[in-house]
Every structure is written in C-alpha cells, then in structure tokens.
Amino acid sequence: MSGPLAAGAPKPECDVAIVGGGIMGLALAYHLALRGVTDVVVLERGYLASGASGRNGGGIRMQWSTETNIRLMRESVELCKRFAQELGVNVWLRQGGYLFLASSDGERARMEQNVALQNRFGVPTRMLLPDEARQIVPDLAPGSFVAACFNPRDGILFPWPFLYGYANQAAARGVEIHTACEVRTIEPGPRGFRLTTSKGALTAQRVVDAAGAWSPAVARLVGVSLPNRPHRHEILATQPLKPFLGPMVSVLRSGLYFSQSMRGEIVTGITVEDGLSERVNMGSRLVFLTTLAREITRVMPRLAQVRVLRQWAGPYDVTPDGNPIVGEAPGVPGFYLACGFVGHGFMMAPVVSKYLGEWLAGGAEPEFLQRWRLARFAEGDLHREDMIIG
Amino acid sequence: MAGKVIVCRCEDVTLDDLAHATSLGYAHIEEVKRYTGLGTGPCQGKECMVACALFLARTTGQPPSEGEPFTSRPPIAPVALGTLARDGGEGALPTGRGRGR
C-alpha cells in the first residue's frame, strides 16, 4: 500500500506548482484534480500538518460579521459534513454548536447586529440570556457574562485527518506531493516559472503561494511584497474526559475559546499579545498557561481540577484588515496568492479551495475574491472582519 | 505477533500502526506522531518515543543515533488548571522553541 507522498525529485514540468502542503494547498490540489487539472505539484518544506494546519483547534463556524464570510462559511460547514464520505477519511466532525459569550452591553449590541446579519443569510444563530446559555453549558459561572449567542450547526473536527484525506484524493488523481522540499527560487520567464527546490528544479505555468505564515517569504521570491505577518497563537489540550461539553465556547472580550474534542480532551486557546514579527515563532510560554487558566476557571470554575496535558503553538497569518489575500498577484501574471487567513484558514479551506479550483481550472473568477485582492491595501478599500477569535 | 505489540499505551498505538504509517511514506517521527497519535496521551511520549525512534531507524536503515525526538510539549507532567490560575507566572519559560519548519 502506498501513500500520497511522491518520492525523488519533482517532475521537470507541470501546469500548476502549489507552494505549501497545508490545508489550503492540498485542498486546492484536490479541487484542481477533480476538475481535470491533474498536472499539479505540491511543494511542502516540512511535512504534512507541520504548519498551522496541524496546530489549530479544529473549530468550524458560520458565525461571522460580513456577508461574504457568513455565506462562505455556511457552505464550508456543509462541505465538511460530506467530507468523510467524499474523501474516505473520518475527520471526527461533531456539530455541537458555537456559544459566544458577551461581557458588556457594547459586546451584546455587536452580537445582536451580527446575529441579525447571520439570520438574513440562513444561519440559525440565536441570542440567549445567561440562564438560557447555562442550559446548554450548565457549568458556566453565573455572572461571568451578560449575553450569549448560539448556532447549533457550528462544530469542531480533528484537523490532521483532513490533510491526509485531501492528500490521498489529490495523489490518487495524479497530483505529485513532495514533502521536505523547500522552494528556494522562483523565476518568471517566457515559458513559465522556473523553480529551484531542495529536491531539484522544475518549470510551472502557474504558481500558487499557499504557504500560510510563510507566504510573504515565498511571494518575495517573485518580488511581490505582502502585508501579512505571522503571529504566534498558543493552544493546549487537557487530559481526556467523558463527553460533557456540547458546544465550542468563546469569550469575545478575552479571545478565550474551548471545546471538547472527540478524543475527550478540552482543547483551548486565548489571545496573548505577542506582536507581529517577521519570523515564525512556535515556542511555548508559561504566561500563556497562566493567562488561559485564570480566564477559563473564571468562566467555568469546575475546570480548575482538570489537568493540562500539553501546550503548543502555531502561526496565525495576520492581515491588516483580518481578511484573506487571494487572487493573481499584481504585476506577476500566473502567480496566485491564497494566504492571509488570520487563524481561520482551516475552516475556510474547504469552500475557498473549491471556488479557487473552479477558477484556476478555467471557470469564472468568483465574485467574492474582489474583496480579497492584494491591491485593496494599496487602494485603502478595506472591510474589517469583526469575528476574529484568539 | 507485531499486531499485538502496543508501543504507545496511552493512545493504543501498536507496532502494526507504526508499520502502516511508514508504509504510506510517513517516516519522520513527527509525521508518525501525527498519523498515529503516538505520544499525545498522558505520558506525552515518555514511554513510547524511544521505541518508535528505534523502529524508524530499523525501517529506514539509518543508525539510531541519527534519530530525532519529536518536539517535547510542556508541561513535563500534567498540571491542574486551578494550580496554573493561582500562580503568577508572568515570565516566559525557556521551553521548546518549535523548529519552525
């Protein structure tokens, strides 16, 4: 039995070279192959799941604050529901909902606005009084929040199998996936892009930068300057417990979120200011543990007795307006960007890769990508996303 | 016989599971950890990591001395959230500096 990884050097010529074997790159490879574009090579510097795709909390939700994101994520959750059957891998999806907690009247007002918008686009989120929220999660401390909103169709999944599922199905259709394969140079030329990698050189008609937090460095290889920067986001898992927690719970004010995975662990993270840096840092800090522990035991005191098993970190790929950067890079025809997903790339990948794949396979450019063009930063045409968590 | 040999007791990962992972091309210890779940339970690899590294060395033909451990995740032993909430802990601990691959 052979797996999805290619051995040896990449083939010398291909139609599409995708830089980055995370969820975005692998999902795009799958959607291209599904539409007949099988002459595709994925080039991953580390291993599958080595970046943010293998380090995130696995939340998928429809609760967003802009029409584009609400509609896309509604579809993405639907796609995830079919994923196990479609790709033959159990992704341990559980639709326990997302319960957001508001700590002030101002936050409640923002929440009401967002819920109204979500309802308009078919997402069944509803506002709850604290007592109603405590019927869903009885262990929430009375008085620790003033209002909540709940969408029962949001959920969680286990990120790792997702990647293997896309990789298997892409490879089965002819896509070459190379790991431990670092892209060193990309040279645009009359007959396509010339790439050199740690495993050999190749020529590609089109190149997609799906390198997440590393995407600015990849874009720089063709002289494109990106405004996104890596931000360390830390997360932990506790000892496994019997199933008792239905939804993913998130406190808007602190950026705390916690859910119970299908393995029984509480998986939880929180915003800890770290600044943006030029380099990706995935080191773990004690200050994260103590900051998170104080906030989670304030909201749910009963968790005080639960033990932390392990903590780790992953890079958020942060853009100035909280929205992704997707599309052809200005001035470099054939060089496409699919990055800047600000910690939400995993949940957005199923739907974004589908539309991007349709477009790159010869379809029309999806209308929503107008809002995600790189040029918007130069033009000042920004639409800020409100629902950035963690 | 191999199918009955449990390498990771916390997560019930057998020698057969490791062989399956490497047969699919997941031969780096970080890949094996992610593909099988080995080392992600209460002991965090303290019991299984060396056995896994030896298995990989044997499979790939590399000398065991060239095998790498997977990134060690704090805390060293499980700690209750309530204990962490009581401690000050404003500073950063010099813990594993992820390899940043």
XYZ file of C-alpha atoms in Angstrom:
491
model
C 0.000 0.000 0.000
C 1.464 3.325 -0.961
C 0.670 6.730 0.446
C 0.154 10.137 -1.154
C 3.759 11.318 -0.910
C 5.932 11.313 -4.020
C 9.495 10.004 -3.876
C 12.507 11.530 -5.575
C 12.643 14.828 -7.447
C 9.585 16.741 -8.670
C 8.776 16.170 -12.338
C 10.550 18.726 -14.531
C 7.422 20.403 -15.922
C 3.903 20.971 -14.656
C 0.899 23.195 -15.143
C 0.427 24.306 -11.518
C 3.011 24.318 -8.719
C 1.495 24.873 -5.279
C 3.913 26.088 -2.621
C 2.712 24.859 0.763
C 1.286 21.455 1.691
C -1.112 22.711 4.334
C -4.874 22.553 4.157
C -5.137 25.294 1.516
C -2.551 23.834 -0.846
C -3.752 20.253 -0.537
C -7.431 21.168 -0.818
C -6.694 23.285 -3.895
C -4.717 20.432 -5.452
C -7.696 18.143 -4.850
C -10.197 20.564 -6.371
C -7.996 21.177 -9.414
C -7.570 17.436 -9.956
C -11.300 16.891 -9.533
C -11.822 19.275 -12.456
C -9.285 17.621 -14.707
C -6.260 19.776 -13.869
C -4.085 16.913 -12.682
C -0.689 18.209 -13.830
C -0.126 19.678 -10.375
C 2.840 19.538 -7.995
C 2.593 20.418 -4.287
C 5.878 21.518 -2.693
C 5.971 21.387 1.117
C 9.092 22.404 3.002
C 8.305 20.406 6.163
C 5.798 17.566 6.400
C 2.017 17.441 6.080
C 0.488 19.132 9.158
C 3.778 20.805 10.147
C 2.386 24.343 9.982
C -0.818 25.983 11.205
C -2.969 23.301 9.531
C -1.692 20.748 12.010
C -1.785 23.060 15.014
C -5.229 24.656 15.090
C -8.200 23.985 17.337
C -10.400 22.477 14.630
C -13.344 24.852 15.015
C -15.691 25.477 12.080
C -18.379 28.112 12.365
C -20.870 30.145 10.363
C -20.932 32.988 12.881
C -19.171 35.868 11.121
C -19.757 39.597 10.752
C -19.666 40.123 6.977
C -21.968 38.753 4.314
C -19.093 37.202 2.358
C -17.715 35.268 5.288
C -21.140 34.154 6.548
C -22.155 32.775 3.161
C -18.819 31.109 2.549
C -18.650 29.518 5.968
C -22.231 28.286 5.785
C -21.203 26.417 2.652
C -17.895 25.280 4.177
C -19.677 23.579 7.085
C -21.967 21.842 4.606
C -18.912 20.640 2.675
C -17.327 19.338 5.883
C -20.427 17.252 6.575
C -19.900 15.402 3.293
C -16.152 15.198 3.708
C -15.857 11.776 5.361
C -17.876 10.160 2.590
C -16.305 12.144 -0.223
C -12.688 11.680 0.820
C -12.921 8.411 2.705
C -11.429 9.699 5.944
C -13.101 10.121 9.315
C -12.496 13.736 10.372
C -14.328 13.343 13.688
C -16.729 16.171 12.902
C -19.126 16.998 15.718
C -21.735 19.736 15.320
C -22.133 20.835 18.916
C -22.545 24.489 18.016
C -20.569 27.598 18.951
C -21.590 29.565 22.011
C -20.178 33.099 22.108
C -20.278 34.995 25.410
C -20.584 38.782 25.666
C -19.119 40.567 28.701
C -20.613 44.054 28.212
C -23.630 45.839 26.748
C -21.438 47.032 23.893
C -20.484 43.479 23.009
C -24.103 42.387 23.280
C -25.088 45.090 20.780
C -22.378 43.981 18.348
C -23.508 40.408 18.813
C -27.142 41.308 18.071
C -26.061 43.036 14.871
C -24.033 40.049 13.738
C -26.794 37.581 14.616
C -29.310 39.586 12.558
C -26.938 39.516 9.582
C -26.332 35.775 10.015
C -30.083 35.111 10.184
C -30.560 37.059 6.947
C -28.223 34.613 5.198
C -29.807 31.468 6.558
C -27.649 30.832 9.624
C -29.852 29.906 12.612
C -27.877 31.762 15.301
C -29.969 33.000 18.220
C -29.384 35.396 21.103
C -29.577 33.839 24.560
C -29.965 35.153 28.083
C -27.297 33.922 30.508
C -29.721 31.389 32.033
C -30.538 30.007 28.596
C -26.829 29.672 27.800
C -26.382 27.814 31.069
C -28.961 25.298 29.937
C -26.561 24.425 27.112
C -23.413 24.559 29.288
C -24.570 24.255 32.931
C -21.049 24.745 34.321
C -20.706 28.355 33.104
C -20.314 30.669 36.101
C -23.384 32.844 36.764
C -22.443 36.481 36.336
C -19.398 35.779 34.163
C -21.203 37.077 31.033
C -24.211 39.260 30.179
C -25.475 37.613 26.994
C -24.662 34.858 24.541
C -25.351 33.753 21.003
C -25.545 30.183 19.786
C -25.552 28.491 16.401
C -26.201 24.762 16.803
C -24.795 23.982 13.345
C -21.241 25.172 14.052
C -18.843 22.486 15.173
C -15.399 21.041 15.595
C -13.318 18.468 13.785
C -9.909 16.859 14.055
C -7.555 18.709 11.671
C -4.961 16.034 10.919
C -7.142 13.508 9.027
C -8.455 16.357 6.875
C -4.996 16.868 5.415
C -4.458 13.172 4.768
C -7.876 12.957 3.119
C -7.158 15.765 0.665
C -3.616 14.463 0.050
C -4.818 10.912 -0.660
C -7.503 12.015 -3.075
C -5.281 14.521 -4.876
C -2.468 11.979 -5.249
C -4.882 9.309 -6.465
C -5.789 11.677 -9.318
C -2.184 12.267 -10.338
C -1.059 15.206 -8.189
C 2.573 14.967 -7.024
C 3.020 15.854 -3.346
C 6.586 16.443 -2.186
C 7.466 16.935 1.464
C 10.851 18.016 2.872
C 11.020 20.007 -0.372
C 11.922 23.651 0.125
C 11.345 26.149 -2.685
C 14.442 28.336 -2.946
C 13.941 30.480 -6.032
C 11.074 31.285 -8.397
C 11.962 32.972 -11.678
C 9.197 34.181 -14.020
C 10.103 33.588 -17.677
C 8.594 33.432 -21.151
C 7.915 29.695 -20.875
C 6.623 29.708 -17.326
C 8.079 29.934 -13.855
C 11.415 28.296 -13.151
C 11.514 26.958 -9.578
C 14.501 25.548 -7.764
C 13.887 23.393 -4.722
C 15.917 21.315 -2.303
C 14.876 18.290 -4.383
C 15.530 19.669 -7.858
C 14.297 22.229 -10.374
C 11.034 22.409 -12.276
C 9.086 24.660 -14.620
C 5.465 25.547 -13.889
C 2.973 27.512 -15.979
C 1.328 28.813 -12.819
C 2.425 29.058 -9.209
C 0.170 29.300 -6.141
C 1.536 30.683 -2.877
C -0.359 28.748 -0.196
C 2.415 28.891 2.393
C 0.344 30.485 5.165
C 2.508 32.337 7.656
C 5.486 31.734 5.377
C 3.706 33.202 2.318
C 5.422 36.638 2.413
C 8.816 34.954 2.014
C 7.544 32.900 -0.937
C 5.988 35.965 -2.593
C 9.235 37.872 -2.132
C 10.911 35.329 -4.421
C 8.998 36.906 -7.323
C 9.320 40.452 -5.984
C 5.807 40.681 -4.515
C 5.538 42.378 -1.130
C 2.731 41.083 1.114
C 1.350 42.914 4.182
C 0.537 39.751 6.201
C 2.748 38.801 9.138
C 2.996 35.774 11.424
C 1.515 35.934 14.906
C 2.207 33.199 17.456
C -1.011 31.651 18.717
C -0.795 29.203 21.599
C -3.184 26.432 22.486
C -3.357 23.477 24.868
C -5.084 20.160 25.394
C -6.125 18.704 28.738
C -6.455 15.142 29.878
C -9.357 13.364 28.155
C -12.714 13.448 29.944
C -16.054 11.776 29.398
C -18.145 13.792 26.908
C -19.854 16.603 28.842
C -19.344 19.797 26.837
C -21.584 20.261 23.794
C -20.502 23.448 22.038
C -17.308 25.339 21.423
C -17.481 28.211 23.957
C -15.771 31.523 23.213
C -15.467 34.712 25.267
C -15.385 37.676 22.880
C -13.575 40.027 25.267
C -10.566 37.821 26.014
C -10.486 35.687 22.899
C -10.736 32.556 25.059
C -12.211 29.542 23.323
C -12.617 25.967 24.489
C -14.261 22.820 23.198
C -14.189 19.128 23.890
C -12.669 17.107 21.081
C -13.910 13.682 20.063
C -10.872 12.344 21.931
C -12.376 13.853 25.090
C -9.691 16.498 25.633
C -10.549 20.118 26.320
C -8.782 21.996 23.518
C -8.446 25.658 24.373
C -6.616 28.838 23.409
C -6.681 32.539 24.194
C -5.299 35.768 22.801
C -1.936 36.647 24.348
C -0.415 39.788 22.896
C 2.828 38.908 21.192
C 3.161 41.485 18.440
C 3.744 40.651 14.822
C 7.174 39.584 13.745
C 8.986 38.843 10.537
C 9.759 35.300 11.625
C 7.514 32.459 12.667
C 7.954 31.567 16.343
C 6.323 28.371 17.618
C 7.805 28.306 21.112
C 5.576 27.678 24.146
C 5.301 30.075 27.100
C 4.250 29.760 30.726
C 2.452 33.114 30.517
C 0.024 31.522 28.059
C -0.808 28.728 30.513
C -1.433 31.081 33.410
C -3.377 33.641 31.337
C -5.595 30.922 29.939
C -6.003 29.133 33.266
C -7.203 32.311 35.008
C -9.753 33.112 32.323
C -11.119 29.614 31.769
C -11.548 28.959 35.512
C -13.318 32.333 35.858
C -15.829 31.359 33.154
C -16.078 27.690 34.101
C -14.745 27.146 37.642
C -15.286 23.408 37.532
C -12.419 23.049 35.054
C -9.934 24.014 37.816
C -9.429 20.350 38.632
C -8.746 19.348 35.021
C -5.100 18.855 34.146
C -3.214 20.293 31.190
C -1.502 17.567 29.175
C 0.354 19.563 26.579
C 0.656 23.017 25.051
C 1.896 24.036 21.630
C 1.836 26.971 19.264
C 1.070 27.676 15.636
C 1.357 30.731 13.419
C -1.664 32.892 12.600
C -1.169 34.512 9.199
C -2.417 38.002 10.023
C -3.526 40.653 7.521
C -4.132 44.328 8.353
C -7.936 44.048 7.910
C -8.476 40.468 9.087
C -9.468 39.228 5.641
C -7.515 36.850 3.391
C -5.377 37.634 0.357
C -6.461 35.540 -2.595
C -6.005 36.086 -6.321
C -3.428 36.794 -9.001
C -0.549 38.964 -7.790
C -0.486 42.373 -9.495
C 2.377 42.552 -11.991
C 3.159 38.822 -11.967
C 0.672 37.047 -14.251
C 0.330 33.377 -13.352
C 1.418 33.859 -9.735
C -1.526 33.355 -7.399
C -1.895 34.080 -3.702
C -4.012 32.028 -1.288
C -2.905 33.234 2.112
C -3.613 35.650 4.966
C -6.376 33.613 6.608
C -5.762 35.034 10.111
C -6.173 31.801 12.040
C -9.248 30.701 10.121
C -7.667 29.076 7.102
C -8.573 25.619 8.199
C -12.297 26.220 8.383
C -12.306 28.302 5.215
C -10.194 25.983 3.087
C -12.948 23.559 2.052
C -15.019 26.286 0.409
C -12.271 28.671 -0.718
C -10.294 25.886 -2.383
C -13.405 24.767 -4.197
C -14.030 28.187 -5.792
C -10.343 28.823 -6.383
C -10.030 25.405 -8.012
C -13.009 26.091 -10.300
C -11.471 29.405 -11.319
C -7.974 28.058 -11.979
C -9.486 25.133 -13.899
C -10.943 27.591 -16.385
C -14.095 28.881 -14.702
C -15.000 32.493 -13.986
C -13.249 34.380 -11.200
C -15.500 34.149 -8.125
C -17.109 37.479 -7.292
C -16.144 37.396 -3.595
C -12.452 37.387 -4.451
C -12.833 41.065 -5.389
C -12.795 41.803 -1.650
C -9.714 39.695 -1.050
C -7.454 41.195 -3.707
C -3.971 42.202 -2.632
C -4.493 45.599 -4.305
C -7.105 46.614 -1.699
C -4.368 47.521 0.769
C -2.791 49.973 -1.664
C -6.229 51.349 -2.590
C -7.480 51.587 1.008
C -10.641 49.613 0.169
C -10.865 47.631 3.408
C -13.781 45.796 5.061
C -12.825 44.777 8.537
C -13.926 41.377 9.865
C -15.219 41.599 13.446
C -15.268 37.935 14.401
C -11.557 37.214 14.712
C -11.097 34.918 17.687
C -7.965 34.035 19.577
C 2.779 -11.041 16.696
C 3.533 -7.443 15.675
C -0.139 -6.536 15.735
C -0.306 -7.349 19.416
C 2.667 -5.227 20.386
C 1.469 -1.977 21.917
C 4.044 0.793 21.561
C 2.021 3.724 22.953
C -0.142 2.609 25.852
C -1.839 5.997 26.287
C -3.239 6.045 22.762
C -3.269 2.317 21.951
C -0.821 2.572 19.078
C 0.608 -0.789 18.001
C 3.729 -1.768 16.115
C 1.433 -2.569 13.189
C 0.140 1.006 13.246
C 3.710 2.297 13.003
C 4.447 -0.072 10.131
C 1.300 1.133 8.382
C 2.322 4.783 8.761
C 5.817 4.199 7.386
C 4.436 2.127 4.518
C 2.466 5.220 3.497
C 5.632 7.327 3.478
C 5.139 8.971 6.888
C 8.596 8.056 8.140
C 9.685 11.142 10.110
C 8.934 10.797 13.817
C 6.777 13.984 13.768
C 4.768 12.538 10.877
C 4.342 9.188 12.627
C 3.175 11.005 15.745
C 0.542 12.886 13.766
C -0.572 9.954 11.651
C -0.947 7.514 14.550
C -1.486 9.753 17.600
C 1.510 8.117 19.282
C 2.876 10.159 22.176
C -0.102 12.507 22.506
C -1.595 10.968 25.651
C -0.938 11.484 29.368
C 2.743 10.445 29.260
C 3.419 12.652 26.213
C 5.788 10.149 24.666
C 7.907 9.351 27.682
C 7.175 5.641 27.319
C 6.876 5.243 23.568
C 9.143 7.739 21.863
C 12.371 5.777 22.074
C 10.685 2.586 20.910
C 9.202 4.496 17.984
C 12.581 6.063 17.121
C 14.221 2.635 17.158
C 11.509 1.240 14.929
C 12.015 4.075 12.465
C 15.775 3.568 12.498
C 15.286 -0.097 11.705
C 12.761 0.664 8.977
C 14.776 3.345 7.235
C 18.156 1.735 7.818
C 19.521 4.851 9.480
C 21.690 4.488 12.576
C 19.576 5.001 15.724
C 21.973 7.756 16.811
C 20.670 9.910 13.949
C 17.060 9.606 15.050
C 15.401 12.734 16.425
C 12.914 13.016 19.274
C 9.643 14.776 18.482
C 9.192 18.232 19.985
C 8.661 17.955 23.708
C 5.469 19.704 24.849
C 5.222 21.412 28.231
C 4.240 20.828 30.975
C 6.579 17.979 31.949
C 3.771 16.345 33.929
C 0.032 17.115 33.825
C -0.832 20.244 35.878
C -4.322 21.273 37.002
C -5.742 24.472 35.503
C -6.570 25.631 39.024
C -2.909 25.410 40.023
C -1.836 27.407 36.992
C -4.548 30.001 37.663
C -3.171 30.614 41.157
C 0.460 31.077 40.103
C 1.748 34.444 38.950
C 3.783 33.197 36.012
C 4.207 36.477 34.138
C 7.542 35.478 32.647
C 8.267 33.249 29.725
C 9.657 29.800 30.321
C 12.532 28.741 28.095
C 10.534 25.818 26.755
C 10.810 24.034 23.415
C 11.429 26.560 20.665
C 9.364 24.886 17.923
C 11.507 24.038 14.985
C 9.637 26.377 12.715
C 9.543 24.121 9.736
